Coordinates of C-alpha atoms in Angstrom, one line a residue:
Chain A
M1 CA 30.0 66.0 137.1
K2 CA 29.6 62.0 138.3
I3 CA 27.1 59.6 137.1
A4 CA 25.2 56.9 137.6
F5 CA 22.6 55.1 136.0
L6 CA 19.7 52.5 136.7
S7 CA 17.5 51.2 134.3
E8 CA 15.4 48.1 133.0
S9 CA 18.1 46.5 130.9
P10 CA 22.3 47.1 129.8
A11 CA 20.4 47.9 126.2
D12 CA 18.9 50.6 127.9
E13 CA 21.5 51.7 130.0
A14 CA 23.7 51.9 126.7
V15 CA 21.4 53.9 124.8
L16 CA 21.0 56.5 128.3
R17 CA 24.8 56.8 127.8
V18 CA 24.8 58.2 124.7
L19 CA 21.6 60.3 124.7
V20 CA 22.8 61.9 128.4
E21 CA 26.6 62.8 126.5
G22 CA 24.5 64.2 123.5
A23 CA 22.6 66.5 126.1
L24 CA 25.7 67.6 128.1
K25 CA 28.2 68.1 124.7
E26 CA 30.7 66.2 127.0
Q27 CA 31.2 62.8 128.4
P28 CA 30.9 63.0 132.4
T29 CA 32.5 60.5 134.2
V30 CA 30.2 57.1 134.7
A31 CA 30.2 55.4 138.0
S32 CA 32.5 52.4 137.6
A33 CA 29.8 50.0 139.1
G34 CA 26.8 49.1 136.7
Y35 CA 23.6 49.3 138.9
R36 CA 20.9 46.8 137.1
A37 CA 17.2 46.3 137.3
R38 CA 15.5 43.4 136.1
G39 CA 12.8 45.2 134.3
W40 CA 9.9 47.0 135.9
P41 CA 8.3 47.3 138.6
N42 CA 12.0 46.0 139.6
V43 CA 13.4 49.7 139.1
L44 CA 11.2 51.0 141.7
Q45 CA 11.9 48.3 144.3
V46 CA 16.2 48.9 143.7
L47 CA 15.7 52.5 143.6
P48 CA 15.5 53.4 147.8
A49 CA 18.9 51.0 147.9
V50 CA 21.0 52.8 144.8
I51 CA 20.0 56.1 146.0
R52 CA 20.9 55.5 149.7
H53 CA 24.2 53.6 148.5
L54 CA 24.9 56.3 146.1
H55 CA 24.5 59.4 148.6
F56 CA 26.2 57.5 151.4
N57 CA 29.2 55.6 150.1
T58 CA 29.8 57.2 147.0
D59 CA 31.0 61.3 145.4
V60 CA 28.2 60.4 142.6
D61 CA 26.0 63.6 142.1
T62 CA 23.6 62.4 139.4
L63 CA 21.6 59.7 139.2
V64 CA 19.8 58.7 135.7
V65 CA 16.8 56.2 135.7
T66 CA 14.5 55.7 133.4
G67 CA 11.7 53.2 132.8
D68 CA 9.4 51.9 130.2
S69 CA 5.5 52.9 130.7
D70 CA 4.3 50.0 129.5
D71 CA 0.5 50.0 129.5
S72 CA 0.6 52.5 132.4
P73 CA -0.7 56.1 132.6
V74 CA 1.4 58.3 130.4
H75 CA 2.4 61.4 132.5
T76 CA 1.1 64.6 131.3
A77 CA 1.9 68.5 132.4
A78 CA -0.7 68.3 134.9
H79 CA 1.2 65.8 137.0
D80 CA 3.5 68.3 137.3
A81 CA 1.1 70.7 139.6
P82 CA 2.6 71.0 143.5
Q83 CA 1.1 67.8 146.0
Y84 CA -0.1 66.2 142.6
Y85 CA 1.0 62.7 142.9
H86 CA -0.7 60.1 140.5
P87 CA -0.1 56.8 141.9
H88 CA 0.1 54.7 138.4
C89 CA 2.1 57.2 136.7
R90 CA 6.0 55.6 136.4
M91 CA 7.6 59.3 136.1
C92 CA 5.3 60.2 139.3
Q93 CA 5.8 57.0 141.0
L94 CA 10.5 57.5 140.4
R95 CA 9.9 60.8 141.2
A96 CA 8.4 59.8 144.6
V97 CA 10.9 57.3 145.7
F98 CA 13.4 60.0 144.9
R99 CA 11.8 62.2 147.2
Q100 CA 10.3 60.3 150.1
T101 CA 13.7 58.3 149.9
S102 CA 16.4 61.2 150.2
K103 CA 14.4 63.9 152.0
R104 CA 15.8 63.0 155.5
F105 CA 19.4 62.4 154.5
P106 CA 21.8 64.4 156.0
A107 CA 24.7 66.2 153.4
A108 CA 27.2 64.1 152.2
H109 CA 30.3 63.9 150.3
G110 CA 29.8 67.8 149.6
R111 CA 26.3 68.2 148.2
L112 CA 22.7 67.9 150.0
R113 CA 21.6 64.8 148.1
V114 CA 22.0 63.2 144.3
R115 CA 20.4 65.1 141.5
R116 CA 17.5 63.2 140.3
V117 CA 17.5 63.1 136.7
V118 CA 14.0 60.9 135.6
G119 CA 13.0 59.8 132.1
V120 CA 9.8 57.5 131.1
A121 CA 10.0 56.1 127.8
V122 CA 6.2 55.7 126.5
P123 CA 5.7 52.9 126.3
A124 CA 8.9 51.2 125.7
L125 CA 13.0 52.4 125.0
E126 CA 12.8 51.6 121.5
A127 CA 9.8 54.1 120.5
W128 CA 13.1 56.7 121.5
L129 CA 14.9 54.6 119.3
L130 CA 12.7 55.1 115.7
C131 CA 12.0 58.3 116.8
G132 CA 12.7 60.3 113.3
V133 CA 12.5 57.0 111.5
E134 CA 8.8 56.3 112.0
D135 CA 6.6 59.4 111.8
S136 CA 3.9 57.9 113.4
V137 CA 5.7 57.1 116.7
N138 CA 5.5 59.5 119.5
E139 CA 4.2 60.0 122.6
A140 CA 1.3 61.8 121.7
A141 CA -0.3 59.1 119.1
W142 CA 0.5 56.7 122.2
T143 CA -1.2 58.6 124.6
E144 CA -4.1 59.4 122.0
G145 CA -4.4 55.5 121.5
Q146 CA -5.1 54.8 125.3
A147 CA -7.4 57.3 125.2
R148 CA -9.7 55.7 122.4
G149 CA -8.6 52.1 123.5
I150 CA -7.0 51.4 120.5
L151 CA -3.3 51.7 120.8
P152 CA -1.0 52.6 117.5
Y153 CA 1.7 49.9 117.9
T154 CA 2.2 47.3 120.3
R155 CA 5.8 47.0 122.3
A156 CA 6.9 43.9 120.5
E157 CA 6.2 45.6 117.1
L158 CA 8.6 48.6 117.9
K159 CA 11.1 46.0 119.2
L160 CA 10.7 44.0 116.1
K161 CA 11.1 46.7 114.1
V162 CA 14.7 48.0 115.7
Y163 CA 15.8 44.7 116.1
R164 CA 14.3 42.9 113.5
T165 CA 14.0 39.7 115.5
E166 CA 11.7 38.7 118.2
R167 CA 14.9 37.4 120.0
P168 CA 17.6 39.3 119.5
S169 CA 21.1 38.8 121.6
L170 CA 22.3 41.0 124.0
P171 CA 25.2 42.0 122.2
Y172 CA 23.1 42.7 119.0
E173 CA 20.5 44.5 120.7
I174 CA 23.2 46.9 122.6
A175 CA 24.3 47.7 119.0
C176 CA 21.2 48.3 117.0
A177 CA 19.9 50.7 120.2
V178 CA 23.9 52.3 120.4
R179 CA 23.5 53.0 116.7
E180 CA 19.8 54.4 116.9
A181 CA 20.6 56.7 119.8
E182 CA 23.8 58.0 117.8
R183 CA 21.6 59.7 115.2
H184 CA 19.8 61.7 117.9
R185 CA 23.1 62.4 119.9
R186 CA 24.1 65.7 118.1
D187 CA 20.7 67.2 117.7
L188 CA 18.2 66.0 120.7
R189 CA 15.3 68.2 119.5
R190 CA 13.3 65.9 117.5
L191 CA 13.4 63.3 120.3
E192 CA 12.7 66.1 123.3
Y193 CA 9.6 67.4 120.8
D194 CA 8.6 64.1 120.2
F195 CA 8.7 62.1 123.9
P196 CA 7.7 65.0 126.9
G197 CA 9.4 61.7 129.0
F198 CA 12.7 62.1 127.4
A199 CA 12.5 66.0 127.7
A200 CA 11.3 65.5 131.2
L201 CA 15.0 63.9 131.5
L202 CA 16.3 66.7 129.7
R203 CA 14.9 69.3 132.1
D204 CA 15.9 67.3 135.4
L205 CA 19.7 67.0 133.5
Q206 CA 19.6 70.7 133.6
E207 CA 18.8 71.5 136.9
P208 CA 22.1 72.6 139.3
I209 CA 23.5 69.8 141.7
P210 CA 21.9 70.0 145.2
E211 CA 24.9 71.9 146.8
I212 CA 25.4 73.1 150.4
S213 CA 24.7 76.4 150.8
Chain B
M1 CA 10.9 17.9 115.7
I2 CA 8.3 16.7 118.7
A3 CA 5.0 18.4 119.1
S4 CA 3.3 17.1 121.8
V5 CA 3.3 14.6 124.6
A6 CA 0.9 12.8 126.7
F7 CA 1.5 10.9 129.7
R8 CA -1.2 8.1 131.5
N9 CA 0.1 6.4 134.4
F10 CA 3.9 7.7 134.3
K11 CA 5.2 8.5 137.7
A12 CA 3.6 11.4 138.8
L13 CA 2.4 12.6 135.4
R14 CA -1.1 11.0 135.7
N15 CA -3.2 11.7 133.0
T16 CA -1.7 15.4 131.4
S17 CA -0.3 16.6 128.3
L18 CA 1.8 19.3 126.5
R19 CA 2.6 20.8 123.5
L20 CA 5.9 21.6 122.8
S21 CA 7.6 24.7 120.8
P22 CA 11.0 24.8 119.9
F23 CA 12.1 26.3 122.8
N24 CA 10.6 25.5 126.3
L25 CA 11.6 26.6 129.7
V26 CA 10.1 24.0 132.3
I27 CA 9.2 25.4 135.9
G28 CA 7.7 24.0 139.2
A29 CA 8.5 22.8 142.9
N30 CA 11.0 19.4 143.2
G31 CA 9.3 16.3 142.2
S32 CA 6.8 18.2 140.1
G33 CA 7.3 16.1 136.9
K34 CA 10.3 18.3 135.3
T35 CA 13.0 15.6 135.2
S36 CA 10.2 12.7 134.3
L37 CA 9.3 14.8 130.8
I38 CA 13.0 14.5 130.3
Q39 CA 12.9 10.9 130.9
A40 CA 10.2 10.0 128.7
L41 CA 12.3 11.5 125.9
Q42 CA 15.2 9.4 126.8
Q43 CA 13.1 6.3 126.7
L44 CA 11.5 7.3 123.2
R45 CA 15.2 7.4 121.9
A46 CA 16.5 4.4 123.5
L47 CA 13.7 2.4 121.8
A48 CA 13.4 4.3 118.8
K49 CA 17.0 2.4 118.1
L50 CA 15.0 -0.9 118.1
P51 CA 13.4 -3.1 115.6
L52 CA 9.8 -2.0 115.5
G53 CA 7.7 -5.0 116.4
D54 CA 4.0 -6.1 115.4
P55 CA 1.9 -3.6 116.6
A56 CA -1.0 -5.9 117.6
T57 CA 2.1 -8.0 119.7
V58 CA 2.9 -4.6 121.6
T59 CA 0.1 -3.1 123.0
R60 CA -0.2 -3.6 126.7
A61 CA -3.4 -3.1 128.4
G62 CA -3.7 -0.9 131.6
G63 CA -0.3 0.6 132.4
S64 CA 1.5 3.5 132.3
E65 CA 1.4 5.3 128.6
I66 CA 3.6 7.9 126.6
S67 CA 2.5 9.0 123.3
F68 CA 4.2 11.6 121.2
A69 CA 3.1 13.1 118.4
F70 CA 5.5 15.1 115.8
D71 CA 5.6 18.3 113.8
A72 CA 5.6 19.0 109.8
P73 CA 6.2 17.0 107.6
H74 CA 5.7 13.9 110.4
L75 CA 1.7 14.8 111.4
G76 CA 1.2 11.7 111.1
V77 CA 3.1 9.9 113.1
I78 CA 2.3 9.0 116.2
A79 CA 4.6 6.9 118.9
R80 CA 3.4 5.0 121.9
L81 CA 5.4 3.8 124.8
G82 CA 4.3 1.0 126.9
C83 CA 5.9 0.9 130.4
V84 CA 6.6 -2.1 132.7
D85 CA 5.7 0.4 135.5
D86 CA 5.3 3.9 135.9
A87 CA 9.1 4.7 135.2
V88 CA 10.2 2.3 132.5
C89 CA 9.1 1.6 129.3
D90 CA 10.1 -1.2 127.2
L91 CA 7.1 -1.3 124.3
L92 CA 7.0 1.2 121.1
R93 CA 4.2 1.1 119.3
V94 CA 4.3 3.6 116.2
E95 CA 1.1 5.0 114.1
S96 CA 1.9 5.9 110.9
V97 CA 0.4 6.4 107.5
N98 CA 3.8 5.8 105.7
R99 CA 6.7 3.8 107.3
A100 CA 9.4 6.1 105.6
D101 CA 7.9 9.3 107.7
W102 CA 8.8 7.1 110.9
E103 CA 12.4 6.2 109.9
E104 CA 12.8 10.3 109.2
V105 CA 11.2 10.8 112.6
K106 CA 13.9 8.2 113.8
V107 CA 16.9 9.9 112.5
G108 CA 16.1 12.7 114.7
L109 CA 15.4 11.1 117.5
A110 CA 19.1 9.2 117.4
T111 CA 20.6 12.4 117.6
M112 CA 18.4 13.9 120.9
R113 CA 20.6 14.6 124.3
S114 CA 19.8 15.2 127.2
Y115 CA 22.3 17.1 129.8
V116 CA 22.8 17.2 133.9
F117 CA 26.1 19.0 133.9
D118 CA 28.6 18.0 136.7
H119 CA 31.6 20.2 137.1
A120 CA 33.8 17.3 138.4
A121 CA 33.4 15.3 135.8
M122 CA 34.0 18.2 133.7
A123 CA 36.8 18.9 135.2
A124 CA 38.8 15.6 134.3
P125 CA 41.1 14.5 131.8
A126 CA 39.6 12.9 128.9
P127 CA 40.5 10.1 126.5
R128 CA 41.1 12.0 122.9
E129 CA 38.6 9.5 121.1
S130 CA 36.2 10.2 123.3
G131 CA 35.5 14.1 121.8
A132 CA 32.8 13.5 119.0
R133 CA 29.8 14.4 121.4
L134 CA 29.9 16.1 124.7
A135 CA 28.7 13.9 127.2
G136 CA 25.3 14.1 129.4
D137 CA 27.6 14.7 132.5
G138 CA 29.9 16.9 130.1
S139 CA 32.4 14.8 131.7
N140 CA 34.4 14.3 128.0
L141 CA 34.6 18.3 127.9
A142 CA 38.4 18.5 127.0
A143 CA 38.0 15.7 124.5
V144 CA 35.1 17.6 123.0
L145 CA 37.2 21.1 122.7
A146 CA 40.5 19.4 121.3
R147 CA 38.4 17.6 119.0
W148 CA 36.8 21.1 117.9
Q149 CA 39.8 22.4 117.7
R150 CA 41.6 20.1 115.4
E151 CA 38.4 19.1 113.0
T152 CA 36.1 22.3 113.2
P153 CA 38.2 25.5 114.2
A154 CA 35.4 27.9 113.4
A155 CA 33.4 26.5 115.7
F156 CA 36.1 26.2 118.0
D157 CA 36.9 29.9 117.4
Q158 CA 33.4 31.2 118.1
L159 CA 33.3 29.5 121.1
Q160 CA 36.5 31.0 122.8
A161 CA 35.4 34.3 121.6
E162 CA 31.9 33.8 123.1
L163 CA 33.2 32.5 126.4
T164 CA 35.7 35.7 126.8
R165 CA 33.0 37.6 126.4
W166 CA 31.3 36.3 128.8
L167 CA 34.3 35.6 131.4
P168 CA 36.5 38.7 130.2
E169 CA 38.9 37.7 132.7
F170 CA 39.9 34.9 129.8
T171 CA 41.6 35.1 127.6
G172 CA 41.5 31.8 125.8
I173 CA 41.2 27.8 126.2
V174 CA 44.1 25.9 126.3
V175 CA 43.3 21.7 125.5
P176 CA 46.9 19.8 126.0
E177 CA 47.3 16.2 125.2
D178 CA 49.8 14.1 127.0
A179 CA 51.6 11.3 125.5
G180 CA 48.8 8.7 126.3
G181 CA 46.1 10.4 124.6
V182 CA 44.5 12.2 127.5
V183 CA 43.3 15.6 127.0
R184 CA 43.3 18.2 129.5
L185 CA 41.7 21.8 129.9
G186 CA 42.4 24.6 131.1
L187 CA 42.1 28.6 130.3
K188 CA 44.6 31.4 129.7
I189 CA 44.1 34.5 131.7
G190 CA 45.5 38.1 130.3
D191 CA 49.7 38.1 130.5
A192 CA 50.1 35.4 132.9
E193 CA 52.5 32.9 132.1
G194 CA 50.4 30.0 132.5
P195 CA 47.0 28.7 131.7
V196 CA 44.6 27.9 134.6
M197 CA 43.8 24.2 134.3
A198 CA 40.7 22.5 135.0
D199 CA 41.4 21.4 138.5
N200 CA 41.6 25.0 139.5
L201 CA 38.7 26.7 137.9
S202 CA 35.0 27.4 139.5
Q203 CA 32.2 25.1 139.1
G204 CA 30.1 28.0 137.4
V205 CA 33.0 28.0 134.6
F206 CA 32.0 24.5 133.9
Y207 CA 28.7 25.1 133.8
V208 CA 28.9 28.4 131.3
L209 CA 31.8 26.2 128.7
G210 CA 28.8 23.3 128.7
I211 CA 26.4 25.8 127.7
L212 CA 28.6 27.2 125.3
V213 CA 29.7 24.1 123.6
L214 CA 25.8 22.9 123.0
S215 CA 25.4 26.6 121.5
F216 CA 28.1 26.7 119.1
D217 CA 27.5 22.8 118.2
P218 CA 28.3 22.7 114.5
A219 CA 26.2 19.3 114.4
P220 CA 23.9 19.7 117.0
P221 CA 21.3 17.2 117.9
A222 CA 17.2 17.5 117.0
V223 CA 16.2 17.9 120.7
V224 CA 18.4 19.2 123.5
C225 CA 17.3 18.6 127.0
I226 CA 19.2 20.7 129.4
E227 CA 18.6 20.5 133.4
E228 CA 19.0 23.3 135.7
I229 CA 20.7 25.9 133.0
D230 CA 21.1 28.6 135.6
R231 CA 23.1 26.3 138.0
G232 CA 26.3 28.3 139.2
I233 CA 25.8 30.9 136.9
H234 CA 25.9 34.7 138.2
P235 CA 22.1 36.0 137.4
R236 CA 23.5 38.9 135.5
M237 CA 24.8 36.7 133.2
L238 CA 21.3 35.1 132.8
R239 CA 20.6 36.5 129.2
A240 CA 23.9 35.4 127.8
V241 CA 22.5 31.8 128.9
R242 CA 19.2 32.7 127.5
D243 CA 20.5 33.8 124.1
A244 CA 22.8 30.9 123.9
L245 CA 19.8 28.8 123.9
Y246 CA 17.7 31.1 121.7
R247 CA 20.5 30.5 119.7
L248 CA 20.0 26.4 119.4
S249 CA 16.1 27.0 118.7
Y250 CA 15.8 30.7 116.8
P251 CA 18.9 29.9 114.4
A252 CA 17.9 32.8 112.2
A253 CA 17.4 35.4 115.0
M254 CA 21.5 34.9 115.2
G255 CA 21.8 35.1 111.2
E256 CA 22.1 31.2 110.5
T257 CA 21.2 29.4 108.0
R258 CA 20.7 25.6 110.0
A259 CA 18.1 24.0 111.3
P260 CA 16.5 24.9 114.7
V261 CA 16.9 22.7 117.7
Q262 CA 14.4 21.8 119.8
V263 CA 15.1 22.9 123.5
I264 CA 13.8 21.6 126.9
A265 CA 15.2 23.2 129.7
T266 CA 14.7 23.4 133.5
T267 CA 15.3 25.9 135.8
H268 CA 14.4 27.4 139.4
S269 CA 15.6 30.6 139.0
P270 CA 13.2 33.1 139.1
Y271 CA 16.1 35.9 137.6
L272 CA 15.8 33.1 134.7
L273 CA 12.2 33.6 133.9
D274 CA 11.8 37.0 134.2
L275 CA 13.7 36.9 130.8
F276 CA 10.9 35.4 128.9
R277 CA 8.4 37.9 130.2
E278 CA 7.6 38.4 126.1
H279 CA 7.6 35.4 125.8
P280 CA 5.7 33.1 128.3
E281 CA 4.3 30.6 125.0
E282 CA 7.9 29.5 126.2
I283 CA 7.1 28.9 129.6
V284 CA 5.5 25.4 130.8
I285 CA 4.8 25.2 134.1
T286 CA 4.5 22.0 136.2
Q287 CA 1.7 21.7 138.6
K288 CA 1.5 18.9 141.5
H289 CA -1.3 18.6 144.0
G290 CA -0.4 15.4 146.2
H291 CA 1.2 12.7 143.9
E292 CA -0.5 13.7 140.6
A293 CA 1.1 16.2 138.5
H294 CA 0.2 17.8 134.7
F295 CA 1.7 20.1 132.7
E296 CA 0.9 24.5 132.2
R297 CA 1.8 26.7 129.7
L298 CA 2.4 30.2 130.9
A299 CA 0.6 31.9 127.7
D300 CA -2.2 29.7 128.5
R301 CA -2.9 32.0 131.9
A302 CA -6.1 34.7 130.8
D303 CA -5.1 37.3 133.2
L304 CA -1.4 37.5 132.4
A305 CA -1.1 40.4 130.9
E306 CA -2.7 41.7 134.0
L307 CA -0.5 40.0 136.3
L308 CA 2.4 41.2 134.5
R309 CA 1.6 44.9 135.2
E310 CA 1.9 44.2 138.8
G311 CA 4.7 43.0 139.1
S312 CA 8.3 41.0 137.6
L313 CA 7.1 37.2 136.1
G314 CA 9.9 35.9 138.7
D315 CA 8.4 37.3 141.9
I316 CA 4.9 36.3 140.5
W317 CA 5.8 32.7 140.0
F318 CA 7.7 33.0 143.4
S319 CA 4.3 33.9 144.9
G320 CA 2.7 31.3 144.0
I321 CA 0.1 33.0 141.7
L322 CA 1.4 31.2 139.2
G323 CA 1.7 27.9 140.9
G324 CA 4.5 25.0 140.3
V325 CA 5.8 26.1 143.9
P326 CA 6.5 23.6 147.0
E327 CA 3.4 22.5 148.4
E328 CA 3.7 23.3 152.3
S329 CA 2.0 21.0 155.0

């Protein structure tokens, strides 16, 4: 398995690497080039080009992509219905980009297409990092807060809890984020249960790589 | 340090004011007043060195005027510059309940520094004795680093470690001195026999070194102004640039105990601006219409949260929605 990552920041990518390794129970080969986006919606903007590049120019078989939901609608089971697409749900948007970009690609490098692995952190990746530390931080609490119009916490508060400062340096941010991600590495069940946006990523990761029949 | 600046008839800044934060990133079209703001601070610094005259005799009616107010504990101090034309100020009038307050403000102003780095000047050898403080164009960079290596090795080591983190192809800094007391700058590369000397280093390396010298200065000034902080630096390294400047303005966030340095920086980079999405209060937009310009704080924009749902801050700025873009004929 050869994996590439695309996320909103180097810190997010460092976390994803730990979580994906934990899910796979092994250390996958990671594409040497680090693909980067400059936050949302830049992830969405560069994703088609990254998919195209990986498909035709590399032997990468899996692309892991994540974004923060911020204030957008949270993905629900109803969105998974066949032919359903929520125009403002970031999970739906990312999946649609994969679908539309690669639907006419010919097979290349021994696979039909690059496997899609998509997750959305609600409302931000720092919520995943606080899972198991702050019981009140979970996707259900955020979704309920959105429905009531009273959010249980802000993204800034989550970041402050993880980094203890509003302005962490990048090396410090990565160190804090990886430390919290390492808590989950051995047992991802709590994160999977509290954050369906992460559970979706795990399900994608369990799908077979689309191979030429 | 400086709480606010108000302009009247100073270049394009005809009637505008700006509240200053610990960190200020100024964006806007060319010729819209970004550099004028920094020039005003330089003029204050220059005039503050001189003895104060009688307030009654240094008041000039009409003309250009720039007024400065200061943060606590100097809230009562107002410094007003009177200008002979719309560019040169030669009068300073200070309003202060307590003269000692102004004396304290002066001490801070005397340390203020402005930088427009010039890579060619930074590559040049420098006399050993010139290394007390980085020059405005960075032209004594080699001498400053040599002095740090001699006198403040901990700061030198910190800077060197950060440089090798930013630019991993390099493994260290060398600052050899010749018999005439002239210092040259070079960078070590891996296992290579000799260092790469300054005349063979790329422009961006000098800009990085300049920013790192400011960031790790063991005795930093109270106020630092830096023009075009993104110049010559790869967009992926701009987060490191931001962190280096935050290190000055928010030392506690980096685990340091020294006094904060007020930073006023300018940029034309949407990529750098993207990094301030969570701190719009630190962004100042210079808006120019015709021959007149004024300042706006990004955080004062009521619909900012809605706009940021639709795109990145840099892209939104480029689009023109926020203003601060060149006028088109």
